[in-house]
PDB file of C-alpha atoms in Angstrom:
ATOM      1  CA  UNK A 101      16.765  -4.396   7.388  1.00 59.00           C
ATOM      2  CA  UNK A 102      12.788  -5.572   6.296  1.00 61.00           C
ATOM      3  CA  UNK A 103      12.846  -6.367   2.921  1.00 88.00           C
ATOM      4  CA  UNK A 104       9.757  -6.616   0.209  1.00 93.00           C
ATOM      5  CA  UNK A 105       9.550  -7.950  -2.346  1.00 94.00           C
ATOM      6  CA  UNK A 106       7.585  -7.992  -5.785  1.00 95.00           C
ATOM      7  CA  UNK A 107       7.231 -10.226  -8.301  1.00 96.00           C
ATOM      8  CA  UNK A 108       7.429 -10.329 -11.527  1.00 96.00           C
ATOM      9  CA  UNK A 109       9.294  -6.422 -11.824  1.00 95.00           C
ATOM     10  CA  UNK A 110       7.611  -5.849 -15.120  1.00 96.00           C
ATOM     11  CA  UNK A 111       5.321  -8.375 -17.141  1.00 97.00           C
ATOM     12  CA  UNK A 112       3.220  -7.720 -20.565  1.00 97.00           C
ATOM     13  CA  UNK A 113       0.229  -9.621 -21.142  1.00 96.00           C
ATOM     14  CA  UNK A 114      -2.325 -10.144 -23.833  1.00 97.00           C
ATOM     15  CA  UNK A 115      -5.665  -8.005 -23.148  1.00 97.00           C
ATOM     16  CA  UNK A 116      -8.221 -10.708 -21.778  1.00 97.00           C
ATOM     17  CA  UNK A 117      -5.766 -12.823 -20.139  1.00 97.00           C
ATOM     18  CA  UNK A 118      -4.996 -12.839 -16.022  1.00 97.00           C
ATOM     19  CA  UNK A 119      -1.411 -11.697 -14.479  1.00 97.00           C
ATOM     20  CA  UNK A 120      -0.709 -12.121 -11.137  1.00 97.00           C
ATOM     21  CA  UNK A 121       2.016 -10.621  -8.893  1.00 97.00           C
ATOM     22  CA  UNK A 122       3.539 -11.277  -5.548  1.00 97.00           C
ATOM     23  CA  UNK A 123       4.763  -9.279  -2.962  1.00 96.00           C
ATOM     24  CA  UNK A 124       6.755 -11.093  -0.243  1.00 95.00           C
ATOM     25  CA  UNK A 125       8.318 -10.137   3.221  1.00 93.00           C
ATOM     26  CA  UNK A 126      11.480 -11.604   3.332  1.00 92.00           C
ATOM     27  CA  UNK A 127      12.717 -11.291   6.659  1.00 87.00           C
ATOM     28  CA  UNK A 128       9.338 -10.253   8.792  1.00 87.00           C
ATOM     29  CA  UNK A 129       5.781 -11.504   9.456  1.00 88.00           C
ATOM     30  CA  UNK A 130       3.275  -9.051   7.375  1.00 88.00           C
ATOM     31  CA  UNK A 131       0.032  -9.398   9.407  1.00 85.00           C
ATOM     32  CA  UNK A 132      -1.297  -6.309   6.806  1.00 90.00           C
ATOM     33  CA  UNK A 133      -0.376  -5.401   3.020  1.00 93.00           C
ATOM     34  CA  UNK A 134      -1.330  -2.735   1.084  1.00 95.00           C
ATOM     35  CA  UNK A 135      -1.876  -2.558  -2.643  1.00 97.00           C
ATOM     36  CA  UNK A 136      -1.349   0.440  -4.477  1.00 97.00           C
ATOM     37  CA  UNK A 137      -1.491   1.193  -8.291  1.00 97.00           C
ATOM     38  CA  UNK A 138       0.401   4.650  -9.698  1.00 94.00           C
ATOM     39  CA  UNK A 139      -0.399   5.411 -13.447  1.00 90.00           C
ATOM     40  CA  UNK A 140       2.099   7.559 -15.351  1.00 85.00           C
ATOM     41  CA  UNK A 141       3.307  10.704 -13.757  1.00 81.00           C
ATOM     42  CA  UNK A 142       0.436  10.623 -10.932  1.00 87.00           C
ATOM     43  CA  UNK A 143       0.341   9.211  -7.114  1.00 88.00           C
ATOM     44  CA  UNK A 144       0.254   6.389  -5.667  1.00 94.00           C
ATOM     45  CA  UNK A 145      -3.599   5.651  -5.379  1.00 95.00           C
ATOM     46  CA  UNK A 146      -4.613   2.982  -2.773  1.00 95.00           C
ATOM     47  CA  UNK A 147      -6.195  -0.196  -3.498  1.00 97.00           C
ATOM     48  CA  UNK A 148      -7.187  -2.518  -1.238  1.00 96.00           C
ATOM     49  CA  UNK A 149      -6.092  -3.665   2.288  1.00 94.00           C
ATOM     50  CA  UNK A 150      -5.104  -7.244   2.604  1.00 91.00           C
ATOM     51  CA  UNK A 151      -5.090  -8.876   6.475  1.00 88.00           C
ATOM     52  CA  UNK A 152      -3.444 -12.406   6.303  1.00 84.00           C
ATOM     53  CA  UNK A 153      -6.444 -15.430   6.594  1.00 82.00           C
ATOM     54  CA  UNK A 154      -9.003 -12.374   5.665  1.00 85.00           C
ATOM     55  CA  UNK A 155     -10.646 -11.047   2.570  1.00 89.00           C
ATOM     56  CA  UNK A 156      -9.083  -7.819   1.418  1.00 93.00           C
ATOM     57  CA  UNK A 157     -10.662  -4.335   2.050  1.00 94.00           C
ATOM     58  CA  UNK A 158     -11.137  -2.486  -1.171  1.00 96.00           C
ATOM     59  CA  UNK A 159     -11.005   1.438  -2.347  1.00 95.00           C
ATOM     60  CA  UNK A 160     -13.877   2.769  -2.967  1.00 94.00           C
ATOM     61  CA  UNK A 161     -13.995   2.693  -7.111  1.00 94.00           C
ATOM     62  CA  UNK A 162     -11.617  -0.662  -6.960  1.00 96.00           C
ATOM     63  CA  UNK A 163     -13.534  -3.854  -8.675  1.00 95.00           C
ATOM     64  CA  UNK A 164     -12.833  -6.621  -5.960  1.00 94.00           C
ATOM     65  CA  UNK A 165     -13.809  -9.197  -8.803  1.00 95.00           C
ATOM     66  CA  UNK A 166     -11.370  -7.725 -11.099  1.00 96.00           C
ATOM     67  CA  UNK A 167      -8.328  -6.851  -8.629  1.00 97.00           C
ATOM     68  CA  UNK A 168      -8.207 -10.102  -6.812  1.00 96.00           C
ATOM     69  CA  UNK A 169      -6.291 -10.027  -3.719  1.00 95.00           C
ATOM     70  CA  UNK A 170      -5.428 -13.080  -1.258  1.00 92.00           C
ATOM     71  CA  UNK A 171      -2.831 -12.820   1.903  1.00 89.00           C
ATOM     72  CA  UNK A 172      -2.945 -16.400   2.752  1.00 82.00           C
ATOM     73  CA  UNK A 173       0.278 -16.355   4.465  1.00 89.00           C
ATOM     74  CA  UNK A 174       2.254 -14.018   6.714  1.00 89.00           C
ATOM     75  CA  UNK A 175       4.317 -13.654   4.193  1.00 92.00           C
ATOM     76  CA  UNK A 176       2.851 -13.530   0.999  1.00 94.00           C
ATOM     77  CA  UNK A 177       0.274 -11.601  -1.019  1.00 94.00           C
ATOM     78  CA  UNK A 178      -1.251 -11.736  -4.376  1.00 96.00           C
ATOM     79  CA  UNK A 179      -2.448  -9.642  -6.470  1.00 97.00           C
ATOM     80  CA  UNK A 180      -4.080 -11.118  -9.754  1.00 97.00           C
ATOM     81  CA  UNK A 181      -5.813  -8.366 -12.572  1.00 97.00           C
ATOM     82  CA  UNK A 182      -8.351 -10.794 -14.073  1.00 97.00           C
ATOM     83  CA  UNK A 183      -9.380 -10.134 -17.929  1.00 97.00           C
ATOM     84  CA  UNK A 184      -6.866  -7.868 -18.248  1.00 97.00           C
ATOM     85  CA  UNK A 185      -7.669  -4.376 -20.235  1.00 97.00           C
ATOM     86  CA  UNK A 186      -4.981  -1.404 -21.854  1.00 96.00           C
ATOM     87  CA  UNK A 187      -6.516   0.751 -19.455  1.00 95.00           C
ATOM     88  CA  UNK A 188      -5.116  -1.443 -16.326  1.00 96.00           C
ATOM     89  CA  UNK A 189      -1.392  -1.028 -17.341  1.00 96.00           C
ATOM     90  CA  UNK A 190       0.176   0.342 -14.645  1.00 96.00           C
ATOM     91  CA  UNK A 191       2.463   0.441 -11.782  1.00 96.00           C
ATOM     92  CA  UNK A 192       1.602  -1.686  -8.565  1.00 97.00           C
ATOM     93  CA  UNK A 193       3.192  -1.579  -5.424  1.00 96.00           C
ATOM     94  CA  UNK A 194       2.766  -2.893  -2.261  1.00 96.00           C
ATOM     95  CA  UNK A 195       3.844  -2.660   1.160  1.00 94.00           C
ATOM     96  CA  UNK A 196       4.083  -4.350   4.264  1.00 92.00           C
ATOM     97  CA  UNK A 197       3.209  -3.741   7.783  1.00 86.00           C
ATOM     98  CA  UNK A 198       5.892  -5.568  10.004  1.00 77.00           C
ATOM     99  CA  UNK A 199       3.422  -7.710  12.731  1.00 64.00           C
ATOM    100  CA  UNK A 200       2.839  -6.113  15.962  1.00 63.00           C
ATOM    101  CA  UNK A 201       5.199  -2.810  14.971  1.00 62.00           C
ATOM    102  CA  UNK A 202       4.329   0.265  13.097  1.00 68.00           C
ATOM    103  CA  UNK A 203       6.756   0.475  10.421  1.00 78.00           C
ATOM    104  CA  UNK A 204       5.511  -0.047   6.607  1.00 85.00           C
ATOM    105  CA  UNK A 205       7.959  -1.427   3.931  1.00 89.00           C
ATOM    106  CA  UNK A 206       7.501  -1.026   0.124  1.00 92.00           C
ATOM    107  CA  UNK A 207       8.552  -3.283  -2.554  1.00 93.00           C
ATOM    108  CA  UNK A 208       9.979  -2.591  -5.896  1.00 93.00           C
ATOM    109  CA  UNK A 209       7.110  -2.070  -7.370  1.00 95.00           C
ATOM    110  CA  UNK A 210       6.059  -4.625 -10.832  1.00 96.00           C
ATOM    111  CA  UNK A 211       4.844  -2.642 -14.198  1.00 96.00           C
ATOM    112  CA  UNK A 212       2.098  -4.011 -15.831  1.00 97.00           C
ATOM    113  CA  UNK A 213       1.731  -3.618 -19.659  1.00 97.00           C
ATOM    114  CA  UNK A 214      -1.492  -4.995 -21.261  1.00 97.00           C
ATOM    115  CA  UNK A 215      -1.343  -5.599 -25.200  1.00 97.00           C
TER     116      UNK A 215
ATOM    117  CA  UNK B  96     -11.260  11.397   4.401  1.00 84.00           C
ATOM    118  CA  UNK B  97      -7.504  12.496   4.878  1.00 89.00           C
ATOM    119  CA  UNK B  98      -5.947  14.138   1.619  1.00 93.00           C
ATOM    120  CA  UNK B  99      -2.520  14.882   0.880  1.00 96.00           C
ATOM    121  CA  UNK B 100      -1.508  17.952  -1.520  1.00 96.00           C
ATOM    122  CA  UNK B 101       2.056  19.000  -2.636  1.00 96.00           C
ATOM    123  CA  UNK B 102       2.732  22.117  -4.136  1.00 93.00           C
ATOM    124  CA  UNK B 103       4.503  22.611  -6.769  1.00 92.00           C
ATOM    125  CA  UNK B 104       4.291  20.100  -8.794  1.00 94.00           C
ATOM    126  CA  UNK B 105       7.105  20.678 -10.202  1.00 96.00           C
ATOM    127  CA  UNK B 106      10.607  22.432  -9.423  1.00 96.00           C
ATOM    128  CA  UNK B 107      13.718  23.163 -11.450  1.00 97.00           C
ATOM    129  CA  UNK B 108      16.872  24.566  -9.528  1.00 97.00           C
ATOM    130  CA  UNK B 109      20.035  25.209 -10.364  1.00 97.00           C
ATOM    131  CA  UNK B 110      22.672  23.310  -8.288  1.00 98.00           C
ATOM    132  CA  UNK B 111      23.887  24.602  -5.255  1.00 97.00           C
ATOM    133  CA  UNK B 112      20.455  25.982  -4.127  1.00 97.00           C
ATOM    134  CA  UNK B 113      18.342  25.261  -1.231  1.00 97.00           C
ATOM    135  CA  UNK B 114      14.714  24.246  -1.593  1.00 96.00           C
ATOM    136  CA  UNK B 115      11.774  23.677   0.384  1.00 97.00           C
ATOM    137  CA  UNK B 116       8.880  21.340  -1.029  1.00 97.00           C
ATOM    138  CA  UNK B 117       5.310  21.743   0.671  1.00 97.00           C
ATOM    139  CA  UNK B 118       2.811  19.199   1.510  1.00 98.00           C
ATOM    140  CA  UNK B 119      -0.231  19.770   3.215  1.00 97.00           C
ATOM    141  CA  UNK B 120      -2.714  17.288   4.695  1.00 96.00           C
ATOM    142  CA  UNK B 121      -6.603  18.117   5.690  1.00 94.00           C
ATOM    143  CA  UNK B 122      -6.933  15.760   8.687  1.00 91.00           C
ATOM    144  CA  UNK B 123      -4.497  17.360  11.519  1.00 87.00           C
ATOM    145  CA  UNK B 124      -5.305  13.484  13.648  1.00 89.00           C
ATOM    146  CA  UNK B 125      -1.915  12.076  11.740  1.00 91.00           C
ATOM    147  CA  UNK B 126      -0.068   9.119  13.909  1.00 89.00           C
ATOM    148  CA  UNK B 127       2.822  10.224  11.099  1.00 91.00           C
ATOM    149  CA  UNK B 128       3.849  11.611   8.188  1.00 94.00           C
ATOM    150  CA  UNK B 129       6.558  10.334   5.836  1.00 95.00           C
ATOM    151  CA  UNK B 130       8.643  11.711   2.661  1.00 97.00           C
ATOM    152  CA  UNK B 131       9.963   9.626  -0.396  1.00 96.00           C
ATOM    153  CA  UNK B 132      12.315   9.933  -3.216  1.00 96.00           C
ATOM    154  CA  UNK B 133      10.598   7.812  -6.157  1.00 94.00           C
ATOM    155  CA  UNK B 134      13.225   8.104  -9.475  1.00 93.00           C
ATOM    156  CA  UNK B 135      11.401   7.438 -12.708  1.00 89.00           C
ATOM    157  CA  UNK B 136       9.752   4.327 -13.543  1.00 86.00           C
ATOM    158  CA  UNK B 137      11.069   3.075  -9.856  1.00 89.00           C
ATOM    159  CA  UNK B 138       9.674   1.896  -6.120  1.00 90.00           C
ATOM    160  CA  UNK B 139       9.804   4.318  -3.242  1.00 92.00           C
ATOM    161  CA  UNK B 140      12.910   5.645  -0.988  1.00 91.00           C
ATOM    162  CA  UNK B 141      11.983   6.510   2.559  1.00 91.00           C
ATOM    163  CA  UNK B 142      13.664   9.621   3.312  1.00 95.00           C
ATOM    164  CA  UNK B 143      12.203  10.948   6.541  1.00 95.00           C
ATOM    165  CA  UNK B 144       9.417   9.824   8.434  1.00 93.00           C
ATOM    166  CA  UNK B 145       7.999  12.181  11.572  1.00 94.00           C
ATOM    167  CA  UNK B 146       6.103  11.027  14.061  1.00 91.00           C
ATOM    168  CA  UNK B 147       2.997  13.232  15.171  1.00 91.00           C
ATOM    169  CA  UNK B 148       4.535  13.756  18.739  1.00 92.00           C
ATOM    170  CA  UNK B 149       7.361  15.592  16.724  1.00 94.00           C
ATOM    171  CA  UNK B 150       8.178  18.939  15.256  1.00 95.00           C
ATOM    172  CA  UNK B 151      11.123  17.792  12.822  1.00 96.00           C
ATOM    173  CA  UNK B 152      13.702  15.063  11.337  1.00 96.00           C
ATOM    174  CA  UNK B 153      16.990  15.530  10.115  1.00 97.00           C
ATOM    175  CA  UNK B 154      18.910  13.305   7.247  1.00 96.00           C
ATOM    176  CA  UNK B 155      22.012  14.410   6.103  1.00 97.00           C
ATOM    177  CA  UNK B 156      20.952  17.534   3.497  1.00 98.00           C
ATOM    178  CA  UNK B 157      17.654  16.901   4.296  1.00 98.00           C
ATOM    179  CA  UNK B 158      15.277  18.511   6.926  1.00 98.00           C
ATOM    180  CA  UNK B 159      11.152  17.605   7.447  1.00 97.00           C
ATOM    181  CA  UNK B 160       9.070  19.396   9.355  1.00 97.00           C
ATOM    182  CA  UNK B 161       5.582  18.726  10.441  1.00 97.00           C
ATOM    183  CA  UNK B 162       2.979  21.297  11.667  1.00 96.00           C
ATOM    184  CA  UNK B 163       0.159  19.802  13.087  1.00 93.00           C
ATOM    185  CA  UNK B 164      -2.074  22.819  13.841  1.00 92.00           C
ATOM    186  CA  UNK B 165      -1.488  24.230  10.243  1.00 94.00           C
ATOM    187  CA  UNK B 166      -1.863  21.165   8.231  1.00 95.00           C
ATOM    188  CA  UNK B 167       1.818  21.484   7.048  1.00 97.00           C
ATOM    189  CA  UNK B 168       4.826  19.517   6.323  1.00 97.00           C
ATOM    190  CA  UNK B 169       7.821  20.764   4.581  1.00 98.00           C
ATOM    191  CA  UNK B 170      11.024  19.668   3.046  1.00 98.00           C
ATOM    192  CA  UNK B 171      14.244  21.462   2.882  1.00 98.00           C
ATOM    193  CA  UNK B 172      16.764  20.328   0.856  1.00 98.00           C
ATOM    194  CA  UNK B 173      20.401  21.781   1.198  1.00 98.00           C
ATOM    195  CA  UNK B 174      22.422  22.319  -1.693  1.00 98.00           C
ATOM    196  CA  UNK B 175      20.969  20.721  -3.688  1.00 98.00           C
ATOM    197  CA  UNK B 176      22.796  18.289  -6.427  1.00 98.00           C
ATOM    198  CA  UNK B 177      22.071  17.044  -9.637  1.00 97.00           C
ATOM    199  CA  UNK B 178      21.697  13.484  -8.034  1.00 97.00           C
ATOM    200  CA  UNK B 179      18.432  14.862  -6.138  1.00 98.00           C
ATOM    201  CA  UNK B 180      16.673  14.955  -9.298  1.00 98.00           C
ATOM    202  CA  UNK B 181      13.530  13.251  -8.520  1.00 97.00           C
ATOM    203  CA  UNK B 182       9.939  13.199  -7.710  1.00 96.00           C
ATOM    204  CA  UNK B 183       9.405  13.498  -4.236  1.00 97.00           C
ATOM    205  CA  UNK B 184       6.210  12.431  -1.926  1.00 97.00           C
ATOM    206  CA  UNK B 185       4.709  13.398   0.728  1.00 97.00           C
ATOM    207  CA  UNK B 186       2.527  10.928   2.357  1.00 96.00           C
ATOM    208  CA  UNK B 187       0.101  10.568   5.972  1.00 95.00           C
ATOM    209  CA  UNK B 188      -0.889   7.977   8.161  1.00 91.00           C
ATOM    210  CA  UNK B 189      -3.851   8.473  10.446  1.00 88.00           C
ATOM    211  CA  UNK B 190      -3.452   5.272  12.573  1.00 84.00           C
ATOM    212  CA  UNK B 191      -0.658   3.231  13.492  1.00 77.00           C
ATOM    213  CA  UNK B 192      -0.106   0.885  10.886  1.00 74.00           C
ATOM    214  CA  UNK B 193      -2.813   1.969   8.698  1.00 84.00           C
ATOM    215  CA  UNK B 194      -2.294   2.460   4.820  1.00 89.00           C
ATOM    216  CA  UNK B 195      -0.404   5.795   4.047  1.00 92.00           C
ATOM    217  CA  UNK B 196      -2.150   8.570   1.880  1.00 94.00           C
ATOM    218  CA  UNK B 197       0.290   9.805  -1.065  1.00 96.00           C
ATOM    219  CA  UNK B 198       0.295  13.136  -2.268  1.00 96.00           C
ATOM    220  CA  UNK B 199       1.081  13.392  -5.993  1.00 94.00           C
ATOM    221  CA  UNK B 200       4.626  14.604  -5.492  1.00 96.00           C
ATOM    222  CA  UNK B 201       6.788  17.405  -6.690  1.00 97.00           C
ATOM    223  CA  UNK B 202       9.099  16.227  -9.592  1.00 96.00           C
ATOM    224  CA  UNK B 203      12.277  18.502  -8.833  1.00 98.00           C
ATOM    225  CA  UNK B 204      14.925  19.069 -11.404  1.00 98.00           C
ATOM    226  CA  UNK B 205      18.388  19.909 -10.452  1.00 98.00           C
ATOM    227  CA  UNK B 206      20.758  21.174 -13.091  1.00 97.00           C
ATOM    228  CA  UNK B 207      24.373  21.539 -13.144  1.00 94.00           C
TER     229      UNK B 207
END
């Protein structure tokens, strides 16, 4: 079946610095991914929108200059958290919408930790 | 602005017992509605996912239901296990292949 998936699983960075993670469809096109972030025993909140060869569609509250989000292929999305802060350790997922179908895959998820 | 809600938010059971975990949803316009197992400090396990033309959806132990008119989607788990120790979320699509709106889960605890 689809498969997603994210990159790095887990990654600790220094407070200040940039991390970036991927989130690939392995097996399908992704014309749309979705970023989510999930803090500690809460929901998964939604991020942004990302439309291959488009700029990304942000949450209302989400800083597009601090969440930076490019879909440059059809199968491949990035997520980078620029000047990284404690406060922005979290859980991100993403998930994929499989071209012309309806069906949305998740990935593994990647936990953030900022030092 | 569609919003999910699960009640409770959490459940403890002893084995053996069947269980029904609520979710309800404030825009009835869904194109679907979908339920996940997420175990801790994991990614997400579709479960069941009902489409708006249906009433229900049947996996193994597990039945979801999906009321339109009320707002309402349930889950009822049969006999429940130890191994269905979990939090589990509800979440709603409005369009086809539109981001889906979480709910912030129950966290059931099954005990043996």
């Amino acid at each position: 079946g689809a498969v997603v998936s994210q990159h790095p699983s887990w990654v600790i960075c220094k407070s200040g610095t940039s991390v970036k993670i991927e989130c690939r469809s392995l097996d399908f096109q992704a014309t749309t991914m979705f970023w989510y972030r999930q803090f500690p025993k809460q929901s998964l909140m939604l991020m942004a929108t990302s439309n291959e060869g488009s700029k990304a569609t942000y949450e209302q509250g989400v800083e597009k200059d601090k969440f930076l989000i490019n879909h440059a292929s059809l199968t491949l999305s990035t997520l980078t958290v620029t000047s990284a802060h404690p406060e922005d350790s979290s859980f991100y997922i993403c998930s994929a919408k499989a071209g012309a179908g309806n069906t949305i895959y998740f990935g593994e998820g990647s936990w953030l930790t900022v030092v | 602005k569609q919003e999910v809600t699960q009640i409770p938010a959490a459940l403890s059971v002893p084995e053996g017992e069947n269980l029904v975990l609520n979710c309800s949803f404030t825009d009835s316009a869904i194109y679907n509605l979908q339920w996940f197992r997420q175990d801790p400090g994991k990614g997400l396990t579709s479960l069941l996912l009902i489409q708006s033309s249906q009433r229900e959806q049947t996996s193994g132990r597990l039945n979801a239901s999906l009321d339109k008119s009320s707002g309402r989607s349930t889950l009822y788990i049969a006999a429940s296990q130890p191994g269905d120790s979990a939090t589990y979320l509800c979440a709603a699509t409005n369009q086809a292949g539109t981001a889906l709106i979480f709910g912030k889960g129950t966290t059931l605890s099954v005990s043996s």
